[in-house]
Tab-separated table of C-alpha atoms in Angstrom:
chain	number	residue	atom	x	y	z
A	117	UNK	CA	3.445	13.071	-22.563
A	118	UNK	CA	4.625	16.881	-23.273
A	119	UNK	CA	0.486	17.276	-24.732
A	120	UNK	CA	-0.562	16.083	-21.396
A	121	UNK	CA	1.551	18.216	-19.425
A	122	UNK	CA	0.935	21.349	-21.704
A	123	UNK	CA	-2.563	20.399	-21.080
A	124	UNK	CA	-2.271	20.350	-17.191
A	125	UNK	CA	-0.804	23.171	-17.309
A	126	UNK	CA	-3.247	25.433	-18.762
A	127	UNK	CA	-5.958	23.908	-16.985
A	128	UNK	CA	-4.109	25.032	-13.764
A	129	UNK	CA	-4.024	28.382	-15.141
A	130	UNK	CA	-7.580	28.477	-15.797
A	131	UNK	CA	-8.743	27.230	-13.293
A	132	UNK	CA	-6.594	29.772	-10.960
A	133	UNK	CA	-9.436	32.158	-11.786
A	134	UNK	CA	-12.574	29.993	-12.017
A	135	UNK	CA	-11.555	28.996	-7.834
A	136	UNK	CA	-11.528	32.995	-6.209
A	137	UNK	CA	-15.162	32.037	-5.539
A	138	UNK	CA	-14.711	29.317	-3.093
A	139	UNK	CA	-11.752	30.809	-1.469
A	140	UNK	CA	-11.390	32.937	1.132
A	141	UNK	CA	-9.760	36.204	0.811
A	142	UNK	CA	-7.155	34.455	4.026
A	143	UNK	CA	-7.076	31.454	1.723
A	144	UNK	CA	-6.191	33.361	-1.500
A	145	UNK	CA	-3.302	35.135	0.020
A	146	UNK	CA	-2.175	31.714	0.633
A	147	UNK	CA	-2.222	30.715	-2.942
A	148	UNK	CA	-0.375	34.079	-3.569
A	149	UNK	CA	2.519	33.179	-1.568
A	150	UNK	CA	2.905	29.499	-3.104
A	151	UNK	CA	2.936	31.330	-6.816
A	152	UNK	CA	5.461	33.459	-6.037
A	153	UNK	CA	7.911	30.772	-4.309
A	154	UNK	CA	7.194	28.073	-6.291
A	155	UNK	CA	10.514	28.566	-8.075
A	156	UNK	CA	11.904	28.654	-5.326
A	157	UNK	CA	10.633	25.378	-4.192
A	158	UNK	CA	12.169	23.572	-7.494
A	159	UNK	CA	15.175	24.508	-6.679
A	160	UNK	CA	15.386	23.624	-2.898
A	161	UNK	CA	14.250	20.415	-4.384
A	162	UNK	CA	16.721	20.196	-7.134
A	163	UNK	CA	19.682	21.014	-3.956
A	164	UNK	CA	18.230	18.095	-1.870
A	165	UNK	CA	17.975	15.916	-4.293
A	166	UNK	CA	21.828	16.068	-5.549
A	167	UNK	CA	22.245	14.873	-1.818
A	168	UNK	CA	22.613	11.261	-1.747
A	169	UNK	CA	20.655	9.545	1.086
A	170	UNK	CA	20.471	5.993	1.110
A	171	UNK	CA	19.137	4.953	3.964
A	172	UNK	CA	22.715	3.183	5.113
A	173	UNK	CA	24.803	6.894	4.335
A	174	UNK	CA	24.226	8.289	7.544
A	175	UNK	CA	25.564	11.226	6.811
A	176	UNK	CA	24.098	11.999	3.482
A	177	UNK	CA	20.682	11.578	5.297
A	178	UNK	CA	22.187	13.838	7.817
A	179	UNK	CA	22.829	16.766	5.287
A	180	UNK	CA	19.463	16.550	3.815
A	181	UNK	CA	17.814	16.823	7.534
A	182	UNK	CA	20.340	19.874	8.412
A	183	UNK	CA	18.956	21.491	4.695
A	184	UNK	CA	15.419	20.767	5.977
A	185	UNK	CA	16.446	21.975	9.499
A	186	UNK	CA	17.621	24.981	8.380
A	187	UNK	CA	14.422	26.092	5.915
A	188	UNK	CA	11.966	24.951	9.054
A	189	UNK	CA	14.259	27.164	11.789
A	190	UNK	CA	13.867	29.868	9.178
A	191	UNK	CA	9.994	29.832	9.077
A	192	UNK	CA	9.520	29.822	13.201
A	193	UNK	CA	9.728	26.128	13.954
A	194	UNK	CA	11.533	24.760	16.588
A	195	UNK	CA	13.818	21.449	15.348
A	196	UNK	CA	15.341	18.471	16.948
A	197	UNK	CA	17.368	15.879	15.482
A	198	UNK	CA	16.647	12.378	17.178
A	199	UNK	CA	19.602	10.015	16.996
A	200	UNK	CA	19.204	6.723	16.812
A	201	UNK	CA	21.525	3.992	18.962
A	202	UNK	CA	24.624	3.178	16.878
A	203	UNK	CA	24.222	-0.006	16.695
A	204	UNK	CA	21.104	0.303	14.374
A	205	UNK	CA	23.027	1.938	11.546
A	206	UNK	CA	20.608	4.352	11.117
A	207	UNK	CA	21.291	8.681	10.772
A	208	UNK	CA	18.227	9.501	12.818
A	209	UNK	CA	15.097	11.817	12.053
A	210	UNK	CA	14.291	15.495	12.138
A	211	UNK	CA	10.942	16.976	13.896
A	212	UNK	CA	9.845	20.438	13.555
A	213	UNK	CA	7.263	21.747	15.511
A	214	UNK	CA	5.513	24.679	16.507
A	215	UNK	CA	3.189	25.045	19.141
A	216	UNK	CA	-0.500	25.870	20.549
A	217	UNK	CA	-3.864	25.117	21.366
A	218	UNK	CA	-6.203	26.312	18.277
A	219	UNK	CA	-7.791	23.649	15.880
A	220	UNK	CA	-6.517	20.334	15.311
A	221	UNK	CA	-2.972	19.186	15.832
A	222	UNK	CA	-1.445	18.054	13.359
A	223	UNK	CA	1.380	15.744	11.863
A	224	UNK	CA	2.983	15.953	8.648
A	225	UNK	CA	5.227	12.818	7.940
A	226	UNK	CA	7.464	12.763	5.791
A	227	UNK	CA	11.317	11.080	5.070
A	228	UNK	CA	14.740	11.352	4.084
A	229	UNK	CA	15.830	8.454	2.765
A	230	UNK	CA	15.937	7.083	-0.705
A	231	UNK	CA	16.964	3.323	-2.091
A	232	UNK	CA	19.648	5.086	-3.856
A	233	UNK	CA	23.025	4.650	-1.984
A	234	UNK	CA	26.501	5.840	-2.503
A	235	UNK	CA	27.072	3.161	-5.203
A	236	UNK	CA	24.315	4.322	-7.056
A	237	UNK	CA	24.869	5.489	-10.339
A	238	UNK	CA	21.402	7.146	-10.470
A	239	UNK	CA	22.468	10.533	-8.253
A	240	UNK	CA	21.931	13.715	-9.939
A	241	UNK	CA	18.449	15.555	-10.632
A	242	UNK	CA	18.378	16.321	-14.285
A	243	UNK	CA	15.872	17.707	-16.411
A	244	UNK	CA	13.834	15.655	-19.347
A	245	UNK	CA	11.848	18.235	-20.628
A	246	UNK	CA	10.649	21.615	-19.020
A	247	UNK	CA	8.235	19.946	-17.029
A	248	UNK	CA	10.270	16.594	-15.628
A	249	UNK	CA	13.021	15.556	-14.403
A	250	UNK	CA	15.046	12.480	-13.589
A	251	UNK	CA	15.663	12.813	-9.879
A	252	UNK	CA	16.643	10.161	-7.191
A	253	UNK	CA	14.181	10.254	-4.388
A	254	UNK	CA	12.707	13.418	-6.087
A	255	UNK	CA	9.189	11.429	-5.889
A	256	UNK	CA	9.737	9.312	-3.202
A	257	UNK	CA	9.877	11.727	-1.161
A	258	UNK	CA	11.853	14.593	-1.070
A	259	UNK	CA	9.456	16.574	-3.569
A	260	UNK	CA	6.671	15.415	-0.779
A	261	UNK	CA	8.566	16.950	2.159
A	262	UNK	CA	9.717	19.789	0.051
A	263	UNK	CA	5.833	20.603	-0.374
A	264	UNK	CA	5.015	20.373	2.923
A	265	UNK	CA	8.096	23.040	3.648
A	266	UNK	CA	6.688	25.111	1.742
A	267	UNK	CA	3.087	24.785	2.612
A	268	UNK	CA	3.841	25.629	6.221
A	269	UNK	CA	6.261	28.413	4.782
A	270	UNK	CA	3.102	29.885	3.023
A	271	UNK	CA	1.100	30.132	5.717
A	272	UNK	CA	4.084	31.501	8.266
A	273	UNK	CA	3.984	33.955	5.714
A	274	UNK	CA	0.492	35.402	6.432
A	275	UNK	CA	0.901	34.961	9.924
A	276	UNK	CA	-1.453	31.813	9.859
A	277	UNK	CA	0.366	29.413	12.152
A	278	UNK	CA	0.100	31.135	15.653
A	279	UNK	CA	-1.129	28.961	18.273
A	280	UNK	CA	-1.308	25.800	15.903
A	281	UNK	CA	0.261	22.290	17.118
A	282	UNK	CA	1.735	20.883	14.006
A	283	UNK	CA	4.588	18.792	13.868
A	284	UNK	CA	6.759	17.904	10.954
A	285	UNK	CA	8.395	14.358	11.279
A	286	UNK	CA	11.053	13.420	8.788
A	287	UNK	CA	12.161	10.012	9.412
A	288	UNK	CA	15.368	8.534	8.227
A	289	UNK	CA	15.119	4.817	7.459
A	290	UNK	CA	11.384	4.685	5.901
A	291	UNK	CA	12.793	2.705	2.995
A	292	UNK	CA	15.112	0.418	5.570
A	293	UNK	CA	13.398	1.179	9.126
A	294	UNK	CA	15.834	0.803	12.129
A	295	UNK	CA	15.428	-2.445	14.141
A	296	UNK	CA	13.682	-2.753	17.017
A	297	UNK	CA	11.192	-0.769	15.603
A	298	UNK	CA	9.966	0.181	19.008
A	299	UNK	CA	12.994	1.910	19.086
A	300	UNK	CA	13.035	3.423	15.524
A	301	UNK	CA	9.276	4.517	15.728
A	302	UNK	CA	8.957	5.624	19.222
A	303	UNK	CA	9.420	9.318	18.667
A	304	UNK	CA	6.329	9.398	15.920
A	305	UNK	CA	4.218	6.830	17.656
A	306	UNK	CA	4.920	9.454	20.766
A	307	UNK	CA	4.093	12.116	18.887
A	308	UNK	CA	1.092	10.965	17.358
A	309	UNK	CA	-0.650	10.115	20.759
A	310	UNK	CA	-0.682	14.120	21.392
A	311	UNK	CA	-1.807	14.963	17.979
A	312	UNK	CA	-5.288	14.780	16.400
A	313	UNK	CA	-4.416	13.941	12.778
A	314	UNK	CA	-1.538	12.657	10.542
A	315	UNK	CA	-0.717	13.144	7.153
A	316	UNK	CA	1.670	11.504	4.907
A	317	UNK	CA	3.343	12.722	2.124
A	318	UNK	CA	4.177	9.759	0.274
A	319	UNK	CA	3.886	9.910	-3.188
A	320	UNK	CA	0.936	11.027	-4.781
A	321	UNK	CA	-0.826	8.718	-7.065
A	322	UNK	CA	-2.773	11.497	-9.013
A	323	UNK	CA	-4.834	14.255	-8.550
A	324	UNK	CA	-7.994	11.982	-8.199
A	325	UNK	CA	-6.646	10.020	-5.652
A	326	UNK	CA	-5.350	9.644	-1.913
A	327	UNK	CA	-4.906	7.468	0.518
A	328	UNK	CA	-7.249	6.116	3.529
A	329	UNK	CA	-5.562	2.762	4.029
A	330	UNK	CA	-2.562	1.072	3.634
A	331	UNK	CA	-1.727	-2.473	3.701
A	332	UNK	CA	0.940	-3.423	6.398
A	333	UNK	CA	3.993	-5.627	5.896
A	334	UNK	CA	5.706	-8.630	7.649
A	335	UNK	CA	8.799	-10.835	6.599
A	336	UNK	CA	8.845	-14.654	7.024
A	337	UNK	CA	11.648	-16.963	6.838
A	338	UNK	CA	11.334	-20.747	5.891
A	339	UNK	CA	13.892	-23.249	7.408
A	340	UNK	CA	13.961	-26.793	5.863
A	341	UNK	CA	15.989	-29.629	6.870
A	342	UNK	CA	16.009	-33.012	5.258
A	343	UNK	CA	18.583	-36.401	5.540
A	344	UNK	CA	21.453	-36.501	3.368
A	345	UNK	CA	21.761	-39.408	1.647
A	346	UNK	CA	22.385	-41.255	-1.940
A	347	UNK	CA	19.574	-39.754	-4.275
A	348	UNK	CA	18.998	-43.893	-4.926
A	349	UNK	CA	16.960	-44.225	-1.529
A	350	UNK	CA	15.068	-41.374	-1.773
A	351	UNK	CA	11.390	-41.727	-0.817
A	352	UNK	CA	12.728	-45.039	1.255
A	353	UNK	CA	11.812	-45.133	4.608
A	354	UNK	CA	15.119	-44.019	6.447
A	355	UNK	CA	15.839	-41.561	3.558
A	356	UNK	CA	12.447	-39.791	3.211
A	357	UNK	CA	11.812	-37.024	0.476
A	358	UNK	CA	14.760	-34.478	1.098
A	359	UNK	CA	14.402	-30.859	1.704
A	360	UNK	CA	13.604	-29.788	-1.264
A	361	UNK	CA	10.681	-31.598	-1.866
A	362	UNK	CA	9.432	-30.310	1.769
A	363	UNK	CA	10.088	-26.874	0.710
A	364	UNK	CA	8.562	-27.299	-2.460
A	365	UNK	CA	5.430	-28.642	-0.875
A	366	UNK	CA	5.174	-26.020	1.914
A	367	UNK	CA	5.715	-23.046	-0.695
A	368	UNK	CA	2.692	-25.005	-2.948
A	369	UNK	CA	0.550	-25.572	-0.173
A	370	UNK	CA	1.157	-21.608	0.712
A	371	UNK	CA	-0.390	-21.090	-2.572
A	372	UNK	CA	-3.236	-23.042	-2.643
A	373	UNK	CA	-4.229	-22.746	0.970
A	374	UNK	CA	-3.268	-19.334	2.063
A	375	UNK	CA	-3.924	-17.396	-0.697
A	376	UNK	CA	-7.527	-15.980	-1.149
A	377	UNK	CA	-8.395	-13.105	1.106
A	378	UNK	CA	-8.946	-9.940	-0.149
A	379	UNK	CA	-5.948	-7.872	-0.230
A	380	UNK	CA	-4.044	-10.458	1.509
A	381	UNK	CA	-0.356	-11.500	-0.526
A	382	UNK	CA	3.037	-13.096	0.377
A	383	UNK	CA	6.066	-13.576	-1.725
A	384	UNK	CA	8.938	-15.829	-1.541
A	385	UNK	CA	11.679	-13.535	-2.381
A	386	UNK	CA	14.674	-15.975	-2.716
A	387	UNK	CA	14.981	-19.518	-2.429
A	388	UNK	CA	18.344	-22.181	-1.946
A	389	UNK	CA	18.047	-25.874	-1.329
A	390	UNK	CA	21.170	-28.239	-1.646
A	391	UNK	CA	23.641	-29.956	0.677
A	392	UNK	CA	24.993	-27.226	2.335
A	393	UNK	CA	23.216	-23.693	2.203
A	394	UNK	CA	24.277	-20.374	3.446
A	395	UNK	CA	22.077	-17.408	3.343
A	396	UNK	CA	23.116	-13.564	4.547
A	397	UNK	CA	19.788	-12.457	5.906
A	398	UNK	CA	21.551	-8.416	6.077
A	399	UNK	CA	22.546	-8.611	1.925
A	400	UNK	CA	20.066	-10.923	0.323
A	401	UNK	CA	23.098	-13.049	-0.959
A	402	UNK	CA	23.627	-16.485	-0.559
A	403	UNK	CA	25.293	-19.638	-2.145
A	404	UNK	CA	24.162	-23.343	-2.301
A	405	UNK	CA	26.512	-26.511	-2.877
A	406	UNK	CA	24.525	-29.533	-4.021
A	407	UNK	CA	24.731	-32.999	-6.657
A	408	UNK	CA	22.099	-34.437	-8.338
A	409	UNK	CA	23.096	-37.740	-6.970
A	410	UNK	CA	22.568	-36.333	-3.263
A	411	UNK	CA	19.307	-35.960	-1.644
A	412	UNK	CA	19.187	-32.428	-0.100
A	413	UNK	CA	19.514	-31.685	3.445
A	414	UNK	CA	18.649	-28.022	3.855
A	415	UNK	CA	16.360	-25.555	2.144
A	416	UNK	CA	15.818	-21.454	2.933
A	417	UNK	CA	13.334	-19.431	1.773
A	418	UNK	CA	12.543	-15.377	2.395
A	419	UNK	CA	9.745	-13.812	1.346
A	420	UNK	CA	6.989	-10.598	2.395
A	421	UNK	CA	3.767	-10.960	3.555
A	422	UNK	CA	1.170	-7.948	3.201
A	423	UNK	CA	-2.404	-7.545	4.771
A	424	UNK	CA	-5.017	-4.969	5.557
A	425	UNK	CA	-5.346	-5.346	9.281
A	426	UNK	CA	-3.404	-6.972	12.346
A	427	UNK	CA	-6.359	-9.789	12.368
A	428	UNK	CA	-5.657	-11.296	8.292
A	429	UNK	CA	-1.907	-10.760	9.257
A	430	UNK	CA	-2.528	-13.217	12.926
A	431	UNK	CA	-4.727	-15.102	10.463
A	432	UNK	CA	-1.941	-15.755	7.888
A	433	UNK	CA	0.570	-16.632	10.151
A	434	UNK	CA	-1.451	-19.116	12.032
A	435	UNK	CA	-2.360	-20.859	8.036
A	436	UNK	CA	1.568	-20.651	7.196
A	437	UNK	CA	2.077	-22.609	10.518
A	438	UNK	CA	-0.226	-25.143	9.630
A	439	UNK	CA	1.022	-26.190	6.418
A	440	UNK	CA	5.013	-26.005	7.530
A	441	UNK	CA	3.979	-28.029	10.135
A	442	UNK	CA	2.526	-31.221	8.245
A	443	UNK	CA	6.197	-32.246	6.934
A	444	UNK	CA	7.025	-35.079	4.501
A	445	UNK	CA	9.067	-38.101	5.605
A	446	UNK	CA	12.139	-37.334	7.309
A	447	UNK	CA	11.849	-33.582	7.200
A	448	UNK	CA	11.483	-31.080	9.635
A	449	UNK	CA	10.439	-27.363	8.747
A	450	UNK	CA	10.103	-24.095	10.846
A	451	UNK	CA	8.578	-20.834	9.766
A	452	UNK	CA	9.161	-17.232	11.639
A	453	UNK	CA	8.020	-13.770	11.051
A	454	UNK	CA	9.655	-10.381	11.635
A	455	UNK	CA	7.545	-7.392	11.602
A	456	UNK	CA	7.944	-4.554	9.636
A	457	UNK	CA	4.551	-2.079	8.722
A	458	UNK	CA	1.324	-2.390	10.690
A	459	UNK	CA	-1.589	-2.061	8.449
A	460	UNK	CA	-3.307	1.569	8.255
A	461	UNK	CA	-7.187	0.097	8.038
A	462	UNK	CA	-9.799	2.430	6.411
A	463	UNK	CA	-11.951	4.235	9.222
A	464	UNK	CA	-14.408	6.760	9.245
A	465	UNK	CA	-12.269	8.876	10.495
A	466	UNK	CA	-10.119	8.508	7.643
A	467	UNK	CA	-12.548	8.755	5.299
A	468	UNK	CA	-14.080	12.326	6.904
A	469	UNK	CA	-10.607	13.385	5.973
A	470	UNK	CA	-10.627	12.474	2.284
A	471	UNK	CA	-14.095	14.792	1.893
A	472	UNK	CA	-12.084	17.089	3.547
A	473	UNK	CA	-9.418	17.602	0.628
A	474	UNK	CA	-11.897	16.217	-1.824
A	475	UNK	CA	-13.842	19.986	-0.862
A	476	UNK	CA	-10.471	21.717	-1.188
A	477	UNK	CA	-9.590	20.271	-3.880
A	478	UNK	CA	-13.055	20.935	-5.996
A	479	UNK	CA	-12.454	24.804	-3.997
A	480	UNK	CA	-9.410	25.091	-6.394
A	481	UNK	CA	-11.032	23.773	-8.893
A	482	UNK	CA	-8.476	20.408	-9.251
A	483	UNK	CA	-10.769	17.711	-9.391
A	484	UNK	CA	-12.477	15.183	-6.813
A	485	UNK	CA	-10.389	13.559	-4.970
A	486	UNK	CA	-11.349	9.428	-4.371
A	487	UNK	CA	-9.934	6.893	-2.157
A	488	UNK	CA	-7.134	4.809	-3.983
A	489	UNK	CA	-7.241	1.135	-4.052
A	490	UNK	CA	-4.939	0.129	-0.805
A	491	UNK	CA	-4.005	-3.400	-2.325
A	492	UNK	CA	-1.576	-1.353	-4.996
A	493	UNK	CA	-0.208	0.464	-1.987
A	494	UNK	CA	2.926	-0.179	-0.341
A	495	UNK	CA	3.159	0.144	3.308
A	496	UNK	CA	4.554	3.563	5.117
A	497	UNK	CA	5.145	5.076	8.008
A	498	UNK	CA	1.824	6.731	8.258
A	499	UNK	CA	0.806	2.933	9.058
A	500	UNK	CA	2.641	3.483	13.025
A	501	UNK	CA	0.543	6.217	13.854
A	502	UNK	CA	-3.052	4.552	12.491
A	503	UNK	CA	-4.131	3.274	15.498
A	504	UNK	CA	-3.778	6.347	17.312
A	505	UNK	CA	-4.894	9.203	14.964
A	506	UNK	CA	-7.144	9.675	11.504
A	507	UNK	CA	-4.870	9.552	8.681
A	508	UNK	CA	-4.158	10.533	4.949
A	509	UNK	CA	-1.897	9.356	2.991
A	510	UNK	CA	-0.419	9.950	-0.910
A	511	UNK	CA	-0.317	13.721	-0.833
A	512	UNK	CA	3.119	14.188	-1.863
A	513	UNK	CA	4.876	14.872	-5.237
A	514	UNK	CA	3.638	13.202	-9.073
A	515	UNK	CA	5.909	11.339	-10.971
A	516	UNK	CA	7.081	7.884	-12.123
A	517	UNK	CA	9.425	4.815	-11.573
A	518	UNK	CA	10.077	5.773	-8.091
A	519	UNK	CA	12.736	2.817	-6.617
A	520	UNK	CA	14.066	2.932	-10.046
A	521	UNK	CA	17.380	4.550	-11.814
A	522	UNK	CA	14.331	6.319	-14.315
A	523	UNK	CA	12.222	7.966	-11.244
A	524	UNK	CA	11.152	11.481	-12.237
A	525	UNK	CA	9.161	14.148	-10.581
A	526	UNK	CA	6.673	16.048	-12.158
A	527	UNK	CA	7.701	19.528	-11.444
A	528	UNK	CA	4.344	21.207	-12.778
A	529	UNK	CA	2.579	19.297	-10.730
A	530	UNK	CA	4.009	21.169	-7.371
A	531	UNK	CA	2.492	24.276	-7.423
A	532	UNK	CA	-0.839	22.700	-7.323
A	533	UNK	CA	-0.481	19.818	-4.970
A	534	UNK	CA	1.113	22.544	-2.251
A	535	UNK	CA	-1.430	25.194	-2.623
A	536	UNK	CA	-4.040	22.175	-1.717
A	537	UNK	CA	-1.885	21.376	1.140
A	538	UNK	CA	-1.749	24.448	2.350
A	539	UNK	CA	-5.142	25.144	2.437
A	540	UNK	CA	-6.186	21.598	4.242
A	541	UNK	CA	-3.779	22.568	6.915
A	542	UNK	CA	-4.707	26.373	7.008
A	543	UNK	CA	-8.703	24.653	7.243
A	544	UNK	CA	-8.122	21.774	10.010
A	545	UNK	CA	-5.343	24.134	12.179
A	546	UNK	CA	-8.892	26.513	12.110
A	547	UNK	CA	-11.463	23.927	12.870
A	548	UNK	CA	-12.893	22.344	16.014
């Protein structure tokens, strides 16, 4: 790992030189600026970080947004932080925005929120090495927000964003979004219908790679009810075959019936069947009383579903409804879905977007830049704005085991992956 790094690193530094030629002398200023803060930028990173904001500590998320607040105030951008109602349980988001009417307007999405809570022992950024660090959230995504911060701060700089419409949008519950989501996405669905393109700063998945599409994501619940009754007249006809052998069909028949389109997958998460079941939908947790010697009466299952467009997810359902619906003897089943991510489908649009960064990138001499494979995606909430605006995803920090108490952020990797931010934004905010 530390060869690879050193390795990166010197390319960087070589390469530094080798890219004056495609640059403009505008454009290299830019880079200028990003060199000299880029320390700078690891530590606002580090300070935001040591902030803990799970999504459900409301005020944590709060301090990061007033942090972020503060540093976009600072470089000319007028801020507002949108509350959300009460009872959502959810701190809200922060937009930025400056105005104007030359080049494309943009949106840069980012968010505050981790999976870390309060309870978390994970909460500190700490170094590994001289190059990463252990850091809650620190890939997903405060090192993505903190290089869009600093982007935009490069270009404020040099004077660059006069009369440009680009609007930062920080939400708050990306890893647990805010029901009704109608309610929780408004704002950036609103904002998106007066802008031209969106990016997302979700973490990166390499230099090579970022993201045109992104599969969406739907829960579904499974409800099973059978007749209780002395396991010794099971499969009789007044006992039937029990809930659990009605589940277990339904989740088999899921498998072999469902399953098949590309990029299409569903997941039971959990799964109780007994006598008497009961199930907190808003933990996870449940318990389950049941005898061998008693034919079950109830059955729950939870579980995701994930699809590329609104059409496989309408086809899906209307598959899952077929099989719960052809029940065993003296069973009854119901399935019902909950909506979470639309999909973000791959469109031309899109696509235009990716040449655009692949020719930055290749301008700084970093590498082409490809599409990454959407089914090893999750979803995000570039996916509210698709159907309104051209979007690119992945463009935030590098690192690894993001969700997980050994995330780190690869804090070479910055430098680079802001200076090619800044110099898509600087090139769209200055195009037609």
């Amino acid at each position: 790992m530390k060869r690879s790094i050193f390795l990166l690193t010197i390319v960087f530094a070589f390469s530094s030189n080798l890219c004056a030629q495609n640059l403009s002398t505008t454009e290299k200023k830019i880079l200028t600026s990003i060199e000299q803060s880029n320390g700078e930028a690891i530590s606002f990173l580090e300070k935001v970080v040591n902030i803990n904001s799970g999504t459900l500590n409301s005020k944590g998320v709060k301090e990061v947004g007033k942090v972020f607040q503060d540093a976009f105030e600072n470089i000319g951008f007028s801020t507002n932080w949108i509350e959300m109602p009460k009872e959502m349980n959810r701190a809200g988001h922060l937009f930025a925005e400056t105005t104007g009417k030359k080049g494309k307007k943009l949106l840069l999405i980012g968010h505050l929120d981790t999976v870390f809570e309060e309870d978390s022992p994970f909460q500190q950024f700490k170094m590994v090495n001289d190059s990463i660090a252990h850091a809650p959230g620190g890939n997903d995504m405060k090192g993505g927000n903190v290089i869009v911060l600093y982007a935009l701060k490069a270009l404020h700089q040099n004077g660059l964003l006069n009369n440009a419409q680009i609007v930062v949008a920080f939400t708050g519950d990306e890893e647990s979004t805010g029901k009704p989501l109608d309610i929780s996405r408004k704002d950036l669905v609103e904002v998106a219908k007066r802008s031209d393109i969106a990016l997302g700063f979700e973490t990166s998945t390499g230099f090579n790679y970022a993201t045109v599409a992104r599969r969406g994501a739907s829960g579904w619940a499974l409800e099973v009810e059978g007749k209780r009754a002395h396991s010794s007249g099971i499969f009789n006809e007044s006992v039937g075959a029990g809930a659990i052998f009605e589940i277990s069909r339904i989740l088999h028949e899921f498998y072999t019936e469902v399953k098949g389109e590309d990029l299409l997958t569903f997941n039971p998460g959990t799964l109780l069947g007994g006598t008497f079941v009961n199930f907190d939908s808003s933990t996870s947790k449940g318990d389950v009383f049941g005898k061998g010697n008693v034919v079950a009466q109830k059955a729950v299952a939870r579980g995701g579903l994930r699809f590329i467009s609104e059409e496989q997810k309408q086809r899906a359902r209307a598959k899952m409804k077929e099989v719960v619906s052809n029940n065993l003897p003296r069973t009854s089943a119901k399935v019902t879905f909950t909506d979470s991510y639309p999909a973000m489908q791959p469109t031309p649009g899109n696509t235009e977007l990716l040449n655009m960064l692949n020719k930055v990138s290749l301008d700084l001499d970093q590498g082409e830049v490809l599409a990454y494979d959407p089914g090893k995606r999750g979803a995000a909430d570039v996916s509210f704005v698709a159907q309104y605006v051209d979007c690119l995803d992945g463009l935030g920090t590098m690192g690894t085991g993001a969700h997980t108490p050994e995330e780190t952020v690869n804090l070479n990797t910055i430098e680079a992956l802001t200076k090619r931010t800044a110099i898509l934004i600087y090139r769209l905010i200055n195009s037609k």
